[in-house]
Amino acid sequence: MDLLLKDRVVLVTGGASGIGKATAALLTKEGSRVVVIDREASAAEAAARETGGDATGVGLDVTRFDDVRAAIGDIHGRFGRIDGLVNAAGVLAGGRFVETEPASWKREIDVCLYGVLNCCHATLPIMASQNGGQIVNIASDAAKVGEGQMASYAAAKGAVVAFSKSIAKEHGRNAINVNVVCPGTTKTAMTAFLTPEMEAKWIRSYPLRRLGEPLDIANMIVFLLSGRASWITGQAISVNGGYSMC
Ligand SMILES: NC(=O)c1ccc[n+]([C@@H]2O[C@H](COP(=O)([O-])OP(=O)(O)OC[C@H]3O[C@@H](n4cnc5c(N)ncnc54)[C@H](O)[C@@H]3O)[C@@H](O)[C@H]2O)c1
């Protein structure tokens, strides 16, 4: 199936690692022009090169409103349009809630929630002026069913789901689709803390008896960005090996 993604300009935050990186690579295979955004320019540029396709790396801290506005304005000026935005930048501090401190809540909320707000705020007027665009925000299954040791992270991700549905309602009339992908545990740098024993234990909670690979999640993200998903908006879709079924 042709996903109708050829020559589409798509921004991927958190694109230097894990799910974002797999998404950027898959998009270039579909012929999209990809802008890989990540905290460190060198990492973003390296990931862009690794795709082997039409990809550019940009260093940007998504928590900084003014920097995000300026960078997305520059990207728009350079490419002339922005068709897709994937907000995959994220951090997980973790820990039993009563043992964590406000500094770690703030870090998670700054990146996982404000990062999404900042990038959407800068991109939506551009997409509205084009009368079209696709946004995919990455939340987590924790946003739907909660997760021990991840309460403040789950709070940020739950807010991303509510925010995404709200802007989907505001911008449907501009032919902008806004959806959320909620991954289950996926093997990336974020979950590198899992020991083989922990992994074996966690897998027992997954009906499909394996953890996710970045490509499992990227496949859904790319489908939602595609011209084949044009009547899907405001949805929070789990890709999770059956961990939760809601
Ligand atoms: N891996 C999982 O099990 C899992 C599960 C559910 C949800 N998620 C979510 O999926 C998304 C991707 O995570 P991943 O597993 O690929 O993790 P990852 O750590 O491999 O990648 C996250 C990327 O975000 C970047 N980033 C962090 N803060 C940033 C900032 N301020 N500005 C710009 N970039 C920043 C990091 O540098 C990194 O490249 C995240 O939003 C994460 O919360 C992951």
PDB file of C-alpha atoms in Angstrom, residues 20-242:
ATOM      1  CA  GLY A  20      11.745   8.701  17.203  1.00  0.00           C
ATOM      2  CA  LYS A  21      14.810   7.427  15.378  1.00  0.00           C
ATOM      3  CA  ALA A  22      12.973   4.364  14.016  1.00  0.00           C
ATOM      4  CA  THR A  23      10.136   6.667  12.896  1.00  0.00           C
ATOM      5  CA  ALA A  24      12.523   9.024  11.094  1.00  0.00           C
ATOM      6  CA  ALA A  25      14.173   6.096   9.284  1.00  0.00           C
ATOM      7  CA  LEU A  26      10.843   4.582   8.246  1.00  0.00           C
ATOM      8  CA  LEU A  27       9.569   7.934   6.988  1.00  0.00           C
ATOM      9  CA  THR A  28      12.611   8.414   4.746  1.00  0.00           C
ATOM     10  CA  LYS A  29      11.964   4.932   3.290  1.00  0.00           C
ATOM     11  CA  GLU A  30       8.469   6.171   2.398  1.00  0.00           C
ATOM     12  CA  GLY A  31      10.049   9.132   0.597  1.00  0.00           C
ATOM     13  CA  SER A  32       9.318  11.835   3.172  1.00  0.00           C
ATOM     14  CA  ARG A  33      11.677  14.727   3.863  1.00  0.00           C
ATOM     15  CA  VAL A  34      12.444  14.376   7.552  1.00  0.00           C
ATOM     16  CA  VAL A  35      13.743  16.857  10.102  1.00  0.00           C
ATOM     17  CA  VAL A  36      15.239  14.991  13.057  1.00  0.00           C
ATOM     18  CA  ILE A  37      15.034  17.170  16.161  1.00  0.00           C
ATOM     19  CA  ASP A  38      16.855  16.353  19.384  1.00  0.00           C
ATOM     20  CA  ARG A  39      18.590  18.084  22.283  1.00  0.00           C
ATOM     21  CA  GLU A  40      22.093  17.705  20.827  1.00  0.00           C
ATOM     22  CA  ALA A  41      22.648  18.841  17.240  1.00  0.00           C
ATOM     23  CA  SER A  42      25.409  16.248  16.710  1.00  0.00           C
ATOM     24  CA  ALA A  43      23.115  13.373  17.742  1.00  0.00           C
ATOM     25  CA  ALA A  44      20.268  14.714  15.586  1.00  0.00           C
ATOM     26  CA  GLU A  45      22.596  15.076  12.587  1.00  0.00           C
ATOM     27  CA  ALA A  46      24.043  11.578  13.077  1.00  0.00           C
ATOM     28  CA  ALA A  47      20.562  10.030  13.240  1.00  0.00           C
ATOM     29  CA  ALA A  48      19.551  11.971  10.111  1.00  0.00           C
ATOM     30  CA  ARG A  49      22.624  10.639   8.254  1.00  0.00           C
ATOM     31  CA  GLU A  50      21.927   7.088   9.440  1.00  0.00           C
ATOM     32  CA  THR A  51      18.528   7.083   7.770  1.00  0.00           C
ATOM     33  CA  GLY A  52      20.349   7.136   4.422  1.00  0.00           C
ATOM     34  CA  GLY A  53      17.437   9.189   3.084  1.00  0.00           C
ATOM     35  CA  ASP A  54      16.353  12.815   2.825  1.00  0.00           C
ATOM     36  CA  ALA A  55      16.820  13.846   6.461  1.00  0.00           C
ATOM     37  CA  THR A  56      18.304  16.830   8.260  1.00  0.00           C
ATOM     38  CA  GLY A  57      19.284  17.077  11.926  1.00  0.00           C
ATOM     39  CA  VAL A  58      18.438  20.059  14.134  1.00  0.00           C
ATOM     40  CA  GLY A  59      19.561  20.593  17.736  1.00  0.00           C
ATOM     41  CA  LEU A  60      16.692  21.920  19.849  1.00  0.00           C
ATOM     42  CA  ASP A  61      15.552  21.658  23.449  1.00  0.00           C
ATOM     43  CA  VAL A  62      11.779  21.274  23.095  1.00  0.00           C
ATOM     44  CA  THR A  63      11.181  22.675  26.583  1.00  0.00           C
ATOM     45  CA  ARG A  64      12.254  26.184  25.462  1.00  0.00           C
ATOM     46  CA  PHE A  65       9.258  28.008  24.021  1.00  0.00           C
ATOM     47  CA  ASP A  66      11.173  30.799  22.238  1.00  0.00           C
ATOM     48  CA  ASP A  67      13.779  28.425  20.783  1.00  0.00           C
ATOM     49  CA  VAL A  68      11.066  26.058  19.524  1.00  0.00           C
ATOM     50  CA  ARG A  69       9.206  28.929  17.880  1.00  0.00           C
ATOM     51  CA  ALA A  70      12.373  30.184  16.176  1.00  0.00           C
ATOM     52  CA  ALA A  71      13.533  26.729  15.040  1.00  0.00           C
ATOM     53  CA  ILE A  72      10.159  25.692  13.628  1.00  0.00           C
ATOM     54  CA  GLY A  73       9.900  29.088  11.896  1.00  0.00           C
ATOM     55  CA  ASP A  74      13.349  28.462  10.323  1.00  0.00           C
ATOM     56  CA  ILE A  75      12.386  24.950   9.229  1.00  0.00           C
ATOM     57  CA  HIS A  76       9.190  26.291   7.674  1.00  0.00           C
ATOM     58  CA  GLY A  77      11.171  28.999   5.869  1.00  0.00           C
ATOM     59  CA  ARG A  78      13.626  26.404   4.546  1.00  0.00           C
ATOM     60  CA  PHE A  79      11.143  23.724   3.397  1.00  0.00           C
ATOM     61  CA  GLY A  80       8.165  25.950   2.563  1.00  0.00           C
ATOM     62  CA  ARG A  81       5.713  23.695   4.431  1.00  0.00           C
ATOM     63  CA  ILE A  82       5.325  21.331   7.385  1.00  0.00           C
ATOM     64  CA  ASP A  83       3.063  18.344   6.757  1.00  0.00           C
ATOM     65  CA  GLY A  84       3.708  16.230   9.824  1.00  0.00           C
ATOM     66  CA  LEU A  85       4.897  16.537  13.408  1.00  0.00           C
ATOM     67  CA  VAL A  86       5.794  13.627  15.680  1.00  0.00           C
ATOM     68  CA  ASN A  87       6.386  14.561  19.312  1.00  0.00           C
ATOM     69  CA  ALA A  88       8.511  11.679  20.571  1.00  0.00           C
ATOM     70  CA  ALA A  89      10.953  13.561  22.839  1.00  0.00           C
ATOM     71  CA  GLY A  90      10.516  12.298  26.365  1.00  0.00           C
ATOM     72  CA  VAL A  91      12.232  11.514  29.639  1.00  0.00           C
ATOM     73  CA  LEU A  92      11.358   9.110  32.437  1.00  0.00           C
ATOM     74  CA  ALA A  93      12.723   9.744  35.909  1.00  0.00           C
ATOM     75  CA  GLY A  94      10.604   7.146  37.710  1.00  0.00           C
ATOM     76  CA  GLY A  95      10.530   6.088  41.330  1.00  0.00           C
ATOM     77  CA  ARG A  96       7.873   5.512  43.963  1.00  0.00           C
ATOM     78  CA  PHE A  97       5.958   8.813  44.051  1.00  0.00           C
ATOM     79  CA  VAL A  98       6.436   9.625  47.744  1.00  0.00           C
ATOM     80  CA  GLU A  99      10.173   9.115  47.342  1.00  0.00           C
ATOM     81  CA  THR A 100      10.518  11.474  44.376  1.00  0.00           C
ATOM     82  CA  GLU A 101      11.106  15.228  44.470  1.00  0.00           C
ATOM     83  CA  PRO A 102       9.484  18.126  42.588  1.00  0.00           C
ATOM     84  CA  ALA A 103      12.637  18.537  40.470  1.00  0.00           C
ATOM     85  CA  SER A 104      12.091  15.129  38.849  1.00  0.00           C
ATOM     86  CA  TRP A 105       8.335  15.768  38.319  1.00  0.00           C
ATOM     87  CA  LYS A 106       9.220  19.070  36.709  1.00  0.00           C
ATOM     88  CA  ARG A 107      11.757  17.506  34.356  1.00  0.00           C
ATOM     89  CA  GLU A 108       9.252  14.916  33.153  1.00  0.00           C
ATOM     90  CA  ILE A 109       6.434  17.442  32.799  1.00  0.00           C
ATOM     91  CA  ASP A 110       8.707  19.974  31.056  1.00  0.00           C
ATOM     92  CA  VAL A 111       9.796  17.537  28.345  1.00  0.00           C
ATOM     93  CA  CYS A 112       6.792  15.204  28.061  1.00  0.00           C
ATOM     94  CA  LEU A 113       4.054  17.858  28.309  1.00  0.00           C
ATOM     95  CA  TYR A 114       5.507  21.340  27.691  1.00  0.00           C
ATOM     96  CA  GLY A 115       7.652  19.946  24.860  1.00  0.00           C
ATOM     97  CA  VAL A 116       4.474  18.771  23.114  1.00  0.00           C
ATOM     98  CA  LEU A 117       2.635  22.036  23.832  1.00  0.00           C
ATOM     99  CA  ASN A 118       5.552  24.146  22.540  1.00  0.00           C
ATOM    100  CA  CYS A 119       5.980  22.182  19.299  1.00  0.00           C
ATOM    101  CA  CYS A 120       2.238  22.053  18.592  1.00  0.00           C
ATOM    102  CA  HIS A 121       1.865  25.774  19.348  1.00  0.00           C
ATOM    103  CA  ALA A 122       4.550  26.650  16.786  1.00  0.00           C
ATOM    104  CA  THR A 123       3.365  24.170  14.133  1.00  0.00           C
ATOM    105  CA  LEU A 124      -0.446  24.380  14.208  1.00  0.00           C
ATOM    106  CA  PRO A 125      -0.711  27.873  12.628  1.00  0.00           C
ATOM    107  CA  ILE A 126       1.582  26.716   9.802  1.00  0.00           C
ATOM    108  CA  MET A 127      -0.535  23.607   9.192  1.00  0.00           C
ATOM    109  CA  ALA A 128      -3.728  25.665   9.422  1.00  0.00           C
ATOM    110  CA  SER A 129      -2.403  28.094   6.800  1.00  0.00           C
ATOM    111  CA  GLN A 130      -1.774  25.085   4.496  1.00  0.00           C
ATOM    112  CA  ASN A 131      -5.192  23.673   5.363  1.00  0.00           C
ATOM    113  CA  GLY A 132      -3.734  20.301   6.287  1.00  0.00           C
ATOM    114  CA  GLY A 133      -1.329  18.404   8.507  1.00  0.00           C
ATOM    115  CA  GLN A 134      -0.883  15.395  10.765  1.00  0.00           C
ATOM    116  CA  ILE A 135       0.320  15.444  14.349  1.00  0.00           C
ATOM    117  CA  VAL A 136       1.187  12.310  16.296  1.00  0.00           C
ATOM    118  CA  ASN A 137       2.009  12.746  19.970  1.00  0.00           C
ATOM    119  CA  ILE A 138       3.630   9.890  21.853  1.00  0.00           C
ATOM    120  CA  ALA A 139       2.110   9.279  25.280  1.00  0.00           C
ATOM    121  CA  SER A 140       2.233   5.896  27.025  1.00  0.00           C
ATOM    122  CA  ASP A 141      -0.025   3.101  28.162  1.00  0.00           C
ATOM    123  CA  ALA A 142       0.641   4.617  31.616  1.00  0.00           C
ATOM    124  CA  ALA A 143      -1.626   7.513  30.537  1.00  0.00           C
ATOM    125  CA  LYS A 144      -4.569   5.096  30.285  1.00  0.00           C
ATOM    126  CA  VAL A 145      -4.066   2.552  33.042  1.00  0.00           C
ATOM    127  CA  GLY A 146      -1.442   4.131  35.321  1.00  0.00           C
ATOM    128  CA  GLU A 147       1.857   2.542  36.258  1.00  0.00           C
ATOM    129  CA  GLY A 148       3.600   2.115  39.579  1.00  0.00           C
ATOM    130  CA  GLN A 149       6.986   3.893  39.873  1.00  0.00           C
ATOM    131  CA  MET A 150       5.898   6.281  37.104  1.00  0.00           C
ATOM    132  CA  ALA A 151       3.174   8.472  38.649  1.00  0.00           C
ATOM    133  CA  SER A 152       4.439  11.906  37.605  1.00  0.00           C
ATOM    134  CA  TYR A 153       5.404  10.601  34.136  1.00  0.00           C
ATOM    135  CA  ALA A 154       1.908   9.080  33.800  1.00  0.00           C
ATOM    136  CA  ALA A 155       0.421  12.444  34.818  1.00  0.00           C
ATOM    137  CA  ALA A 156       2.333  14.224  32.043  1.00  0.00           C
ATOM    138  CA  LYS A 157       1.351  11.572  29.490  1.00  0.00           C
ATOM    139  CA  GLY A 158      -2.312  11.653  30.556  1.00  0.00           C
ATOM    140  CA  ALA A 159      -2.265  15.397  29.977  1.00  0.00           C
ATOM    141  CA  VAL A 160      -0.838  14.825  26.495  1.00  0.00           C
ATOM    142  CA  VAL A 161      -3.841  12.619  25.651  1.00  0.00           C
ATOM    143  CA  ALA A 162      -6.357  15.237  26.872  1.00  0.00           C
ATOM    144  CA  PHE A 163      -4.464  18.036  25.115  1.00  0.00           C
ATOM    145  CA  SER A 164      -4.308  16.111  21.831  1.00  0.00           C
ATOM    146  CA  LYS A 165      -8.046  15.400  21.809  1.00  0.00           C
ATOM    147  CA  SER A 166      -8.719  19.082  22.484  1.00  0.00           C
ATOM    148  CA  ILE A 167      -6.580  20.383  19.628  1.00  0.00           C
ATOM    149  CA  ALA A 168      -8.022  17.675  17.363  1.00  0.00           C
ATOM    150  CA  LYS A 169     -11.420  19.289  18.064  1.00  0.00           C
ATOM    151  CA  GLU A 170     -10.099  22.826  17.507  1.00  0.00           C
ATOM    152  CA  HIS A 171      -8.300  22.039  14.252  1.00  0.00           C
ATOM    153  CA  GLY A 172     -10.399  19.402  12.505  1.00  0.00           C
ATOM    154  CA  ARG A 173     -11.863  22.218  10.400  1.00  0.00           C
ATOM    155  CA  ASN A 174      -8.308  22.945   9.170  1.00  0.00           C
ATOM    156  CA  ALA A 175      -7.925  19.326   7.985  1.00  0.00           C
ATOM    157  CA  ILE A 176      -5.381  18.713  10.746  1.00  0.00           C
ATOM    158  CA  ASN A 177      -5.431  15.240  12.307  1.00  0.00           C
ATOM    159  CA  VAL A 178      -4.098  14.918  15.856  1.00  0.00           C
ATOM    160  CA  ASN A 179      -3.632  11.465  17.316  1.00  0.00           C
ATOM    161  CA  VAL A 180      -1.723   9.850  20.153  1.00  0.00           C
ATOM    162  CA  VAL A 181       0.241   6.625  20.180  1.00  0.00           C
ATOM    163  CA  CYS A 182       0.496   4.945  23.582  1.00  0.00           C
ATOM    164  CA  PRO A 183       3.381   2.462  23.592  1.00  0.00           C
ATOM    165  CA  GLY A 184       3.806  -0.336  26.059  1.00  0.00           C
ATOM    166  CA  THR A 185       7.323  -1.122  27.270  1.00  0.00           C
ATOM    167  CA  THR A 186       9.617  -0.797  24.285  1.00  0.00           C
ATOM    168  CA  LYS A 187      13.309  -1.614  24.139  1.00  0.00           C
ATOM    169  CA  THR A 188      15.091   1.745  23.871  1.00  0.00           C
ATOM    170  CA  ALA A 189      17.555   3.828  25.889  1.00  0.00           C
ATOM    171  CA  MET A 190      14.627   4.788  28.145  1.00  0.00           C
ATOM    172  CA  THR A 191      14.160   1.176  29.265  1.00  0.00           C
ATOM    173  CA  ALA A 192      17.859   0.232  29.344  1.00  0.00           C
ATOM    174  CA  PHE A 193      17.557  -0.001  33.154  1.00  0.00           C
ATOM    175  CA  LEU A 194      15.688  -3.311  32.760  1.00  0.00           C
ATOM    176  CA  THR A 195      17.820  -6.272  33.812  1.00  0.00           C
ATOM    177  CA  PRO A 196      17.243  -9.610  32.009  1.00  0.00           C
ATOM    178  CA  GLU A 197      15.431 -10.824  35.166  1.00  0.00           C
ATOM    179  CA  MET A 198      13.147  -7.758  35.213  1.00  0.00           C
ATOM    180  CA  GLU A 199      12.493  -8.155  31.501  1.00  0.00           C
ATOM    181  CA  ALA A 200      11.528 -11.829  31.891  1.00  0.00           C
ATOM    182  CA  LYS A 201       9.137 -10.857  34.695  1.00  0.00           C
ATOM    183  CA  TRP A 202       7.581  -7.936  32.779  1.00  0.00           C
ATOM    184  CA  ILE A 203       7.074 -10.034  29.652  1.00  0.00           C
ATOM    185  CA  ARG A 204       4.649 -12.253  31.585  1.00  0.00           C
ATOM    186  CA  SER A 205       2.226  -9.266  31.701  1.00  0.00           C
ATOM    187  CA  TYR A 206       2.239  -9.070  27.905  1.00  0.00           C
ATOM    188  CA  PRO A 207      -0.169 -11.482  26.158  1.00  0.00           C
ATOM    189  CA  LEU A 208       2.095 -11.468  23.089  1.00  0.00           C
ATOM    190  CA  ARG A 209       4.989 -12.453  25.424  1.00  0.00           C
ATOM    191  CA  ARG A 210       7.559  -9.949  24.224  1.00  0.00           C
ATOM    192  CA  LEU A 211       8.414  -6.305  24.781  1.00  0.00           C
ATOM    193  CA  GLY A 212       8.095  -3.814  21.944  1.00  0.00           C
ATOM    194  CA  GLU A 213      10.778  -2.895  19.448  1.00  0.00           C
ATOM    195  CA  PRO A 214      11.000   0.732  18.236  1.00  0.00           C
ATOM    196  CA  LEU A 215       9.783  -0.357  14.800  1.00  0.00           C
ATOM    197  CA  ASP A 216       6.559  -1.781  16.306  1.00  0.00           C
ATOM    198  CA  ILE A 217       5.685   1.741  17.447  1.00  0.00           C
ATOM    199  CA  ALA A 218       7.085   3.519  14.371  1.00  0.00           C
ATOM    200  CA  ASN A 219       4.807   1.458  12.093  1.00  0.00           C
ATOM    201  CA  MET A 220       1.706   2.910  13.796  1.00  0.00           C
ATOM    202  CA  ILE A 221       3.100   6.452  13.912  1.00  0.00           C
ATOM    203  CA  VAL A 222       3.884   6.393  10.200  1.00  0.00           C
ATOM    204  CA  PHE A 223       0.448   4.990   9.364  1.00  0.00           C
ATOM    205  CA  LEU A 224      -1.202   7.830  11.332  1.00  0.00           C
ATOM    206  CA  LEU A 225       0.915  10.375   9.439  1.00  0.00           C
ATOM    207  CA  SER A 226      -0.081   8.870   6.131  1.00  0.00           C
ATOM    208  CA  GLY A 227      -2.760   9.854   3.683  1.00  0.00           C
ATOM    209  CA  ARG A 228      -4.452   6.538   4.549  1.00  0.00           C
ATOM    210  CA  ALA A 229      -5.393   7.764   8.035  1.00  0.00           C
ATOM    211  CA  SER A 230      -7.156  10.952   6.984  1.00  0.00           C
ATOM    212  CA  TRP A 231     -10.421  10.132   8.856  1.00  0.00           C
ATOM    213  CA  ILE A 232      -8.732   9.243  12.121  1.00  0.00           C
ATOM    214  CA  THR A 233      -8.360  12.035  14.648  1.00  0.00           C
ATOM    215  CA  GLY A 234      -8.478  12.534  18.417  1.00  0.00           C
ATOM    216  CA  GLN A 235      -7.598   8.880  19.085  1.00  0.00           C
ATOM    217  CA  ALA A 236      -5.177   7.464  21.647  1.00  0.00           C
ATOM    218  CA  ILE A 237      -4.070   4.159  20.158  1.00  0.00           C
ATOM    219  CA  SER A 238      -2.136   1.630  22.225  1.00  0.00           C
ATOM    220  CA  VAL A 239       0.642  -0.388  20.611  1.00  0.00           C
ATOM    221  CA  ASN A 240       1.507  -2.663  23.477  1.00  0.00           C
ATOM    222  CA  GLY A 241       1.428  -6.407  22.796  1.00  0.00           C
ATOM    223  CA  GLY A 242      -1.927  -6.512  24.572  1.00  0.00           C
TER     224      GLY A 242
END
